[in-house]
mmCIF file of C-alpha atoms in Angstrom:
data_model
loop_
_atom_site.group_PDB
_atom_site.id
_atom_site.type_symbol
_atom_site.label_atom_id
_atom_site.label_comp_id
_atom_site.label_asym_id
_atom_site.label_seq_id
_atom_site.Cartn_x
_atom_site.Cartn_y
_atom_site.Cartn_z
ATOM 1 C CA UNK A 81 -23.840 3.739 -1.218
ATOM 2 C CA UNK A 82 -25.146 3.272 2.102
ATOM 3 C CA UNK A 83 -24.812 0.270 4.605
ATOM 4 C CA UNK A 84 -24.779 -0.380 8.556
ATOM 5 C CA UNK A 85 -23.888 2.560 10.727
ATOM 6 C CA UNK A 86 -21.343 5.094 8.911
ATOM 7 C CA UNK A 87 -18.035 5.883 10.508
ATOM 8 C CA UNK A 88 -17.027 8.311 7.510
ATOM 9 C CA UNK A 89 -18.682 9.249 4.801
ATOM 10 C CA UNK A 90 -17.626 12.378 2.353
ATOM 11 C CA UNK A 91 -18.929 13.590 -1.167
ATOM 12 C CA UNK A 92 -17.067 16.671 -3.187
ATOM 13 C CA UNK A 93 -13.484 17.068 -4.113
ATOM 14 C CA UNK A 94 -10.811 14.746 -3.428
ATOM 15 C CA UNK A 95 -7.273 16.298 -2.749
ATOM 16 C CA UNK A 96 -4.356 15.225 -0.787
ATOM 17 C CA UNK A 97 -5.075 17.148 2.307
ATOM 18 C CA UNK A 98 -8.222 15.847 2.144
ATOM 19 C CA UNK A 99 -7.100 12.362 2.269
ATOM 20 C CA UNK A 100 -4.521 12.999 4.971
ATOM 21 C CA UNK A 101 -7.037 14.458 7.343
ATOM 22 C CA UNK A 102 -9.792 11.735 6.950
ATOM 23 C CA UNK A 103 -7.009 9.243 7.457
ATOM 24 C CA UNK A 104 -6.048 10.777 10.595
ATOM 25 C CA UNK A 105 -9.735 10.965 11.617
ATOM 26 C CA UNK A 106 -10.808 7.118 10.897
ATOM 27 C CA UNK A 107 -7.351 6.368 13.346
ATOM 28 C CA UNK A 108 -8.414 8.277 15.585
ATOM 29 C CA UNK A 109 -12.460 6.492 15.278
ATOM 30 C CA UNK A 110 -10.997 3.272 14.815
ATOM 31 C CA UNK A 111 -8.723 3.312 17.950
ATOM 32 C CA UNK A 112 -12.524 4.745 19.851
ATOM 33 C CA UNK A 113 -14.415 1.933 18.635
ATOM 34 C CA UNK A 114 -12.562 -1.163 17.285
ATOM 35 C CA UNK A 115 -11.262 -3.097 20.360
ATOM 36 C CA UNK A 116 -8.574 -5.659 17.863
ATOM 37 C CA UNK A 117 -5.651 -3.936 16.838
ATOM 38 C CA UNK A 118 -4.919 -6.531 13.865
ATOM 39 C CA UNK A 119 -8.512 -5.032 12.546
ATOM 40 C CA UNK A 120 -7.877 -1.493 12.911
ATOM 41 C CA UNK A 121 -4.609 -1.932 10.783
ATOM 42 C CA UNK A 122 -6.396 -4.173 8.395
ATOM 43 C CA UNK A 123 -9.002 -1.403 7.858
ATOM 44 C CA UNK A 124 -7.076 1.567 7.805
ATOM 45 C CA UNK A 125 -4.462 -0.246 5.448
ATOM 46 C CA UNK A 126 -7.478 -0.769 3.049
ATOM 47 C CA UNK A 127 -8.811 2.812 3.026
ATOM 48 C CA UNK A 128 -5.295 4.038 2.355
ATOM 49 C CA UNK A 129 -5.348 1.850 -1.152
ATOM 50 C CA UNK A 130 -9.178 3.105 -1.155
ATOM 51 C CA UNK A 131 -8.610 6.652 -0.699
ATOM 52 C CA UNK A 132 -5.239 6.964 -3.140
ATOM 53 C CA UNK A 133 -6.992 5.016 -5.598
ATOM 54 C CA UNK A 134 -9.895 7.662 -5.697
ATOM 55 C CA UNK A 135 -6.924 10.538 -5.548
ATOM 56 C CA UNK A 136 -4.872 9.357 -8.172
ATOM 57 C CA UNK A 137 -8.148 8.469 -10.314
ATOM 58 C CA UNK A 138 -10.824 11.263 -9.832
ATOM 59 C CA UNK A 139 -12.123 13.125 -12.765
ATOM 60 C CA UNK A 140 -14.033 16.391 -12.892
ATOM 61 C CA UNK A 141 -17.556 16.590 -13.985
ATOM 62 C CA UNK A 142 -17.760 18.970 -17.222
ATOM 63 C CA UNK A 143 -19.559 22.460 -16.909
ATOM 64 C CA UNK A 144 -21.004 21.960 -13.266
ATOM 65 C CA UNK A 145 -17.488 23.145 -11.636
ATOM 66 C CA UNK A 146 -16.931 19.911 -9.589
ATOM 67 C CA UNK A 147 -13.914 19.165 -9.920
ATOM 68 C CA UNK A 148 -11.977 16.181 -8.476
ATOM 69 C CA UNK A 149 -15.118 14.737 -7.598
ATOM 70 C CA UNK A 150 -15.335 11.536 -5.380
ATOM 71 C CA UNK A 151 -17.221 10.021 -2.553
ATOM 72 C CA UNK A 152 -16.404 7.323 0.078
ATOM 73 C CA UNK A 153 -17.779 5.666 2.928
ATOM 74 C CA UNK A 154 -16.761 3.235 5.331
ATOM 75 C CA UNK A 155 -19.723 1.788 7.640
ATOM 76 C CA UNK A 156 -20.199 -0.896 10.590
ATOM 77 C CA UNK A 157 -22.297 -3.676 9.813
ATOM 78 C CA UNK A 158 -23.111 -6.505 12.580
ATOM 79 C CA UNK A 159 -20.305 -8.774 11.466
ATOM 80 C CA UNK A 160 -17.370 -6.150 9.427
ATOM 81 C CA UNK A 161 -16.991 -3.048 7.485
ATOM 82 C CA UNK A 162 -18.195 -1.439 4.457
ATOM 83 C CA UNK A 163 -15.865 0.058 2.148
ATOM 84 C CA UNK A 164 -17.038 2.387 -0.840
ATOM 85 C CA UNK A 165 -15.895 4.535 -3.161
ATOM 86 C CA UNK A 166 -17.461 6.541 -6.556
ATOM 87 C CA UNK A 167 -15.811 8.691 -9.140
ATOM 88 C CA UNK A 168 -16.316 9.232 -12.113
ATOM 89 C CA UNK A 169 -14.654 7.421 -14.975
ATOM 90 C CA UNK A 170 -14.581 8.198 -18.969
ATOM 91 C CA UNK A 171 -16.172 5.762 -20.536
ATOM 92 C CA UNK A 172 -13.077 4.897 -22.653
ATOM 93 C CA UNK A 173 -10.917 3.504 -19.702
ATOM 94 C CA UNK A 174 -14.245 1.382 -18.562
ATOM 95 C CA UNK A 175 -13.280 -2.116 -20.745
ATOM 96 C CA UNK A 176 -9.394 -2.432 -19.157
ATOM 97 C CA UNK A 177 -10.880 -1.118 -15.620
ATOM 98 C CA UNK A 178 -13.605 -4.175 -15.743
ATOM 99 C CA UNK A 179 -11.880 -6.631 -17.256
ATOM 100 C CA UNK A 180 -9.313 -6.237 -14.131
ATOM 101 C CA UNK A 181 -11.878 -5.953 -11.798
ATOM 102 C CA UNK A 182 -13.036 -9.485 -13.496
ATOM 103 C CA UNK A 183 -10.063 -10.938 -13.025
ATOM 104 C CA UNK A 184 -8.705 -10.234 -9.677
ATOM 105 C CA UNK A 185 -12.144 -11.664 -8.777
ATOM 106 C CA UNK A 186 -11.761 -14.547 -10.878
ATOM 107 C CA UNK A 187 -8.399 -15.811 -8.716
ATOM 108 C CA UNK A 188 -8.617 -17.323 -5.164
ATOM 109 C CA UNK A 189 -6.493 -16.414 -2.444
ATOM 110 C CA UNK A 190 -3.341 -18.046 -3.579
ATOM 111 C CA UNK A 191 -3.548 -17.062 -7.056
ATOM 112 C CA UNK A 192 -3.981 -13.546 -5.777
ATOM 113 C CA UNK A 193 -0.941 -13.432 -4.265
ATOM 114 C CA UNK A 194 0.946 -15.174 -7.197
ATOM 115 C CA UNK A 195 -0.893 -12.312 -9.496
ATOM 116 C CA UNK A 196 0.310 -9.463 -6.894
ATOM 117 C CA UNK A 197 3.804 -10.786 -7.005
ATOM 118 C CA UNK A 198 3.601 -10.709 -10.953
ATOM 119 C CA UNK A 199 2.486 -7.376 -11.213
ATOM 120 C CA UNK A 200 4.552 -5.670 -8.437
ATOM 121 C CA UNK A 201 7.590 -7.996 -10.158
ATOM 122 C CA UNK A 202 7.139 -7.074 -13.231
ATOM 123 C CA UNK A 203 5.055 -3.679 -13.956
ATOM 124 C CA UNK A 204 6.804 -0.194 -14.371
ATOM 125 C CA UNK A 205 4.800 1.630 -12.005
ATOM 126 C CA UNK A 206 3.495 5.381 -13.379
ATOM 127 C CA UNK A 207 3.900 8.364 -11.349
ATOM 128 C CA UNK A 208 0.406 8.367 -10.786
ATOM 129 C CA UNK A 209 0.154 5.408 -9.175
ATOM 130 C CA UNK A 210 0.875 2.105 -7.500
ATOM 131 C CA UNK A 211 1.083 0.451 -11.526
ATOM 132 C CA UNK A 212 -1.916 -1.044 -10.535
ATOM 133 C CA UNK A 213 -1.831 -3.581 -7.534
ATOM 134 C CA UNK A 214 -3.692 -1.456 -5.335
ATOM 135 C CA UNK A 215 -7.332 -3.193 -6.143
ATOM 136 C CA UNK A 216 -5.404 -6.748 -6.124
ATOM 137 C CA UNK A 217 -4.240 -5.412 -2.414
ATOM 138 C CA UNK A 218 -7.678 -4.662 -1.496
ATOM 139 C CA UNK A 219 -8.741 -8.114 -2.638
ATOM 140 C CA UNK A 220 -6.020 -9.798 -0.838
ATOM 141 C CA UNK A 221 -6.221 -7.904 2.287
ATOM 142 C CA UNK A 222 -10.748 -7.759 2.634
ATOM 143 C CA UNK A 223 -10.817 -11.447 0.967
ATOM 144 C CA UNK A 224 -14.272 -9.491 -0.300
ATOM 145 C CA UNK A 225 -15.087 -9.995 -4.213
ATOM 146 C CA UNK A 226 -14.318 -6.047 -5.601
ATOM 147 C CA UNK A 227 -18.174 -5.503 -5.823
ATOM 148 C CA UNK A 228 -18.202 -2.495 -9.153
ATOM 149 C CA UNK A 229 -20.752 -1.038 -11.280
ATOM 150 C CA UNK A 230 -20.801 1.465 -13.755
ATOM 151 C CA UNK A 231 -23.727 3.776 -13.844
ATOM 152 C CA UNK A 232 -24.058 5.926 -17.358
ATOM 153 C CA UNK A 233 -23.904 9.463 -16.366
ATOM 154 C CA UNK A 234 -22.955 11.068 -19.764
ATOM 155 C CA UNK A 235 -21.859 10.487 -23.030
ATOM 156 C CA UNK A 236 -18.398 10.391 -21.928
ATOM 157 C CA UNK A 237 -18.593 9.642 -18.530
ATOM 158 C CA UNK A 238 -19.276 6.474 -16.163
ATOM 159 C CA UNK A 239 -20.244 6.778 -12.436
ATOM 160 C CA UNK A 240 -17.799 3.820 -11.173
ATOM 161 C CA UNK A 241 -18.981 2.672 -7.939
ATOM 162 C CA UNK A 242 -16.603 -0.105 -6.252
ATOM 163 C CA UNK A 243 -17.374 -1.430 -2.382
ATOM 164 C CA UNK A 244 -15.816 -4.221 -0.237
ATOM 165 C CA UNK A 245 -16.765 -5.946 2.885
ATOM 166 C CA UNK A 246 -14.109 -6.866 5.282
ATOM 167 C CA UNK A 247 -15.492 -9.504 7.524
ATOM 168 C CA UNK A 248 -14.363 -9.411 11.062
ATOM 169 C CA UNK B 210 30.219 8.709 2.308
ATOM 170 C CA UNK B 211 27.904 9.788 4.812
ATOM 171 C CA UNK B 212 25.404 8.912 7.108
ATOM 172 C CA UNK B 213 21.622 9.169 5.842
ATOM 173 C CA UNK B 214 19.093 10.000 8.176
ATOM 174 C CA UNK B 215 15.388 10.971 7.557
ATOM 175 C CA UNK B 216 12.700 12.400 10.333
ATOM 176 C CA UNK B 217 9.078 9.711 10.197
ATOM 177 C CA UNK B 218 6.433 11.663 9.560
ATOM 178 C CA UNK B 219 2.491 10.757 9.311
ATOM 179 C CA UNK B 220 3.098 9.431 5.981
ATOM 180 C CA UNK B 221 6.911 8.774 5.863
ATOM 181 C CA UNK B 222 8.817 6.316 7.683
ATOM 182 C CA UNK B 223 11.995 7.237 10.026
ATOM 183 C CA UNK B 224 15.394 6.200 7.739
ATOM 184 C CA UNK B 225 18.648 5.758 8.958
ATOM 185 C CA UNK B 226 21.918 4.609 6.981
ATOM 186 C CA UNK B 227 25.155 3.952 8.123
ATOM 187 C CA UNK B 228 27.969 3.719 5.529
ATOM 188 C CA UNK B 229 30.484 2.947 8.690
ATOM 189 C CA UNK B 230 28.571 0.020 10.283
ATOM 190 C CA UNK B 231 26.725 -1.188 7.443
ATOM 191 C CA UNK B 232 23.535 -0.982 9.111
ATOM 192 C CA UNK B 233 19.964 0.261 7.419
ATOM 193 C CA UNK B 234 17.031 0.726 9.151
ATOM 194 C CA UNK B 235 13.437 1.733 7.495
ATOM 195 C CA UNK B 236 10.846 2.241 10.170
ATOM 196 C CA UNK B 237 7.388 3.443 10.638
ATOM 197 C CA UNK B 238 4.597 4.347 8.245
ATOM 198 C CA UNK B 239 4.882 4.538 4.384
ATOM 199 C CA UNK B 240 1.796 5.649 2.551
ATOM 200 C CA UNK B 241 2.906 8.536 0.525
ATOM 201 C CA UNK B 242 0.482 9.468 -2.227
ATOM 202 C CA UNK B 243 3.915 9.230 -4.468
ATOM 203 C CA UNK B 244 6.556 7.100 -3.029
ATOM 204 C CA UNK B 245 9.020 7.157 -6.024
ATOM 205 C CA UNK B 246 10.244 10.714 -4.825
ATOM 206 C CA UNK B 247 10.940 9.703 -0.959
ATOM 207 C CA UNK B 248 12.814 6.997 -2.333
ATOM 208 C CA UNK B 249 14.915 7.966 -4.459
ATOM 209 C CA UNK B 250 17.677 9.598 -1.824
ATOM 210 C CA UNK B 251 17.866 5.694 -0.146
ATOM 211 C CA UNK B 252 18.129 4.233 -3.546
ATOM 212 C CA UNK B 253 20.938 6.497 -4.587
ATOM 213 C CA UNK B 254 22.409 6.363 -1.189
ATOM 214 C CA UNK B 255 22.385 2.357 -1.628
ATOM 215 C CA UNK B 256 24.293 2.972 -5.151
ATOM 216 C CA UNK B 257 27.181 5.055 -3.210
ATOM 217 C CA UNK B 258 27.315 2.530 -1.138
ATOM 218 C CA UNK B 259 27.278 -0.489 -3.387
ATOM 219 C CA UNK B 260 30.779 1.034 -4.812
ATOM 220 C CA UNK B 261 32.754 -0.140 -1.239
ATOM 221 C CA UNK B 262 30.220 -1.551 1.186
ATOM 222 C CA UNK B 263 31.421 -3.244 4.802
ATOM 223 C CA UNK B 264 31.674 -6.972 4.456
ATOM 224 C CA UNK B 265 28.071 -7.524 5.715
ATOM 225 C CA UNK B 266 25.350 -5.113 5.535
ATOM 226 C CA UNK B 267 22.106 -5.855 8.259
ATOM 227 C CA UNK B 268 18.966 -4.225 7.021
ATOM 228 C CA UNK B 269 15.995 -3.719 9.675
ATOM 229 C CA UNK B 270 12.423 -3.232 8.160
ATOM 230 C CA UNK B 271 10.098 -2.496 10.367
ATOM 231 C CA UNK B 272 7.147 -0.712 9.471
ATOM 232 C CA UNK B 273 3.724 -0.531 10.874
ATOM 233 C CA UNK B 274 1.741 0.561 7.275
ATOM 234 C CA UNK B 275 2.998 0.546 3.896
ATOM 235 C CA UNK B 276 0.854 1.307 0.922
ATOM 236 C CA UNK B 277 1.040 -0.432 -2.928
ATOM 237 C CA UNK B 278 3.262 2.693 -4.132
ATOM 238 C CA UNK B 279 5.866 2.092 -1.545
ATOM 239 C CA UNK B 280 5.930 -1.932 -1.744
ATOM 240 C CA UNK B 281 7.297 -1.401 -5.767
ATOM 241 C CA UNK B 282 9.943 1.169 -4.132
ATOM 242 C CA UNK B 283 10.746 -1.893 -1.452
ATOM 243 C CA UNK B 284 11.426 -3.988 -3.862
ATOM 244 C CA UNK B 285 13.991 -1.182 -5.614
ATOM 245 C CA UNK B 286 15.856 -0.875 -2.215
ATOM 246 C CA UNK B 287 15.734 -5.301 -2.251
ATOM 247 C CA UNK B 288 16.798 -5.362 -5.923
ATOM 248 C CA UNK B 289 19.730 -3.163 -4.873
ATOM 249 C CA UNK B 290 20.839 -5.563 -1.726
ATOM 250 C CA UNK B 291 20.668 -8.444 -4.484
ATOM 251 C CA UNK B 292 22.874 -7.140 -6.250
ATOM 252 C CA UNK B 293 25.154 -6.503 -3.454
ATOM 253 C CA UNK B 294 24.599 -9.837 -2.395
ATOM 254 C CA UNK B 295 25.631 -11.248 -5.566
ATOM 255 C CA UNK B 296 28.885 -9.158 -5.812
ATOM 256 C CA UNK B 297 29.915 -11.671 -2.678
ATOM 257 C CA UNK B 298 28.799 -9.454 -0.085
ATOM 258 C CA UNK B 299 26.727 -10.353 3.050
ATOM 259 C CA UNK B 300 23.658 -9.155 3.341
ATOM 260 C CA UNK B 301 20.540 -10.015 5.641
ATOM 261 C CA UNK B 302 17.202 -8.340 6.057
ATOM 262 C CA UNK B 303 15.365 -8.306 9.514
ATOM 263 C CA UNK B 304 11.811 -8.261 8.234
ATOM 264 C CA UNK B 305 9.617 -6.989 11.986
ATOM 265 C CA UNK B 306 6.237 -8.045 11.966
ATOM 266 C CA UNK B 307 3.811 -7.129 14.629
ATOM 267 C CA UNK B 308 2.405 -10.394 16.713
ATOM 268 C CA UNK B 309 -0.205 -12.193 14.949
ATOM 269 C CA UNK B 310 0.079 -9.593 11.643
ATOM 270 C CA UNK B 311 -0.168 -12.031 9.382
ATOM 271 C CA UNK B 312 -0.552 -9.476 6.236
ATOM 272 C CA UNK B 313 2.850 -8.346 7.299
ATOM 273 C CA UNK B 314 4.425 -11.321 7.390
ATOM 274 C CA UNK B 315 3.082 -12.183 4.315
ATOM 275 C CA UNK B 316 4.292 -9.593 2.666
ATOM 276 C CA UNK B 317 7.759 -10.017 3.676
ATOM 277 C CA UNK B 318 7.404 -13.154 2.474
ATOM 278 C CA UNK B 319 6.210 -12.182 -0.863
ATOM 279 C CA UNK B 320 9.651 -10.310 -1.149
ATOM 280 C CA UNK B 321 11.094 -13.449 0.320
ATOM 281 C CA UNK B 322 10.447 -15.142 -2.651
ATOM 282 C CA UNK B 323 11.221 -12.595 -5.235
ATOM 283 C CA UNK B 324 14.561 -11.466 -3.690
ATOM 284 C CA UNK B 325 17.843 -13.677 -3.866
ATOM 285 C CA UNK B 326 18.918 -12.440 0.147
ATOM 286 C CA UNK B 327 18.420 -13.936 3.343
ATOM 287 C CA UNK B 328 15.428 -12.751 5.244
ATOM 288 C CA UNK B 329 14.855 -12.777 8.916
ATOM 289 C CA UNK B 330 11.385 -13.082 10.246
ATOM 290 C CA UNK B 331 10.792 -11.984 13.273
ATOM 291 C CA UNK B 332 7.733 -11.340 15.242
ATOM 292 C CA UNK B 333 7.748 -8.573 17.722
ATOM 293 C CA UNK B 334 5.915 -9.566 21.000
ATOM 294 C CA UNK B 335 4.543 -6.678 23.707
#
């Protein structure tokens, strides 16, 4: 999960507070180290969709009393930023969550917008979540690929692992 | 009908509603984790006020962050100044942008093209 020189990086349990605080903290790094403003908002808008994502999404891991399990990391390489993020994932939601993935990656940069329009248009959003546009926000907003994998940790659970690079 | 005002915090953005001049400002940050609750008092406030609204109502957006919950909530608060619009009432939204925030303006432009209202864009220089 590891690229470039870290700015954040955090493994265990994911809760609100938690995601307040590092928010706070990466404003208050950014602001240190990041000299264009325009960047700074672009990053810190993308770990917000990041770090809600993993909030709204994280499982626990059965009989080892982790619960709400997550980890993220956002890094400087030479020319950008790495964004990551793992939780875990049954293995029953894994076909809709790839074949997403698949297509917001599939689109260029107008489609992408035509396809975030649709969605925020059209989709009754959950009160878990965004109803879904918040990894066709990242896409828009990095212009990365949504680079995923899913590594088998159980029977009935999936280590998904999803990074972006925003290129400055 | 009365005046609706709510305090910006970290993750909420400063609100203020005037029945009396027909003026609505949104302003700030909005990345709450659930957006649909801090909404809902503008959206029903916007109802109220859809029942005898001043001949033109100016609506100022200007906010620094907004996150993927909010922009769905947004486009509630739009979808109710459409329908004032369409009931032969003016209606304009000031969409701010920050100089060279071109993410921003896009997004307002997104809305732009969803929402039957006239939009202002306008870029706010240091």
């Amino acid at each position: 999960m590891q690229q470039g020189n870290i700015i954040v990086a955090y493994k265990g349990a994911i809760d609100a507070d938690l995601i307040a605080d590092t928010l706070t903290l990466i404003e208050t790094k950014l602001e240190r180290d990041v000299e264009h403003s325009l960047t700074r908002k672009k990053i810190y808008n993308v770990m917000v969709e990041c770090l809600q994502n993993l909030f709204h999404h994280v499982d626990a891991i059965p009989n080892t009393g982790n619960l709400n399990y997550g980890i993220f990391v956002l890094s400087k390489l030479p020319n950008g930023f790495y964004i990551a993020t793992g939780n875990m994932v049954n293995v029953s939601k894994k076909p809709v969550l790839k074949q997403k993935i698949d297509k917001i990656n599939s689109l260029n940069k107008d489609e992408l917008k035509e396809f975030y329009k649709f969605v925020l248009n059209n989709q009754t959003f959950s009160e878990k979540g965004g109803g879904g546009l918040g990894l066709i926000d990242i896409a828009r907003k990095t212009g990365s690929k949504l680079n995923y994998s899913f590594v088998p940790f159980n029977d009935s659970l999936d280590f998904f692992k999803l990074s972006v690079i925003l290129t400055e | 009908m009365e005046l609706l005002n709510i305090e910006g915090t970290p993750k909420t953005p400063t609100v203020n509603m005037n029945p009396n001049s027909g003026e609505v400002e949104i302003k700030g940050r909005s990345i709450p984790e659930n957006s649909i609750e801090f909404y809902k008092p503008i959206i029903d406030w916007l109802d109220e006020y859809s029942g005898s609204p001043q001949p033109s109502t100016i609506v100022n957006i200007q906010l620094e962050y907004f996150n993927t919950s909010s922009s769905k909530c947004i486009l509630d608060v739009f979808k109710k100044l459409e329908q004032l619009k369409k009931n032969q009432h003016d209606v304009l939204i000031n969409w701010y942008y920050e100089e060279d925030d071109e993410d921003m303006l896009e997004a307002g432009e997104d809305y732009e093209s969803i929402i039957k209202v006239p939009f202002k864009m306008i870029q706010i220089v240091d």
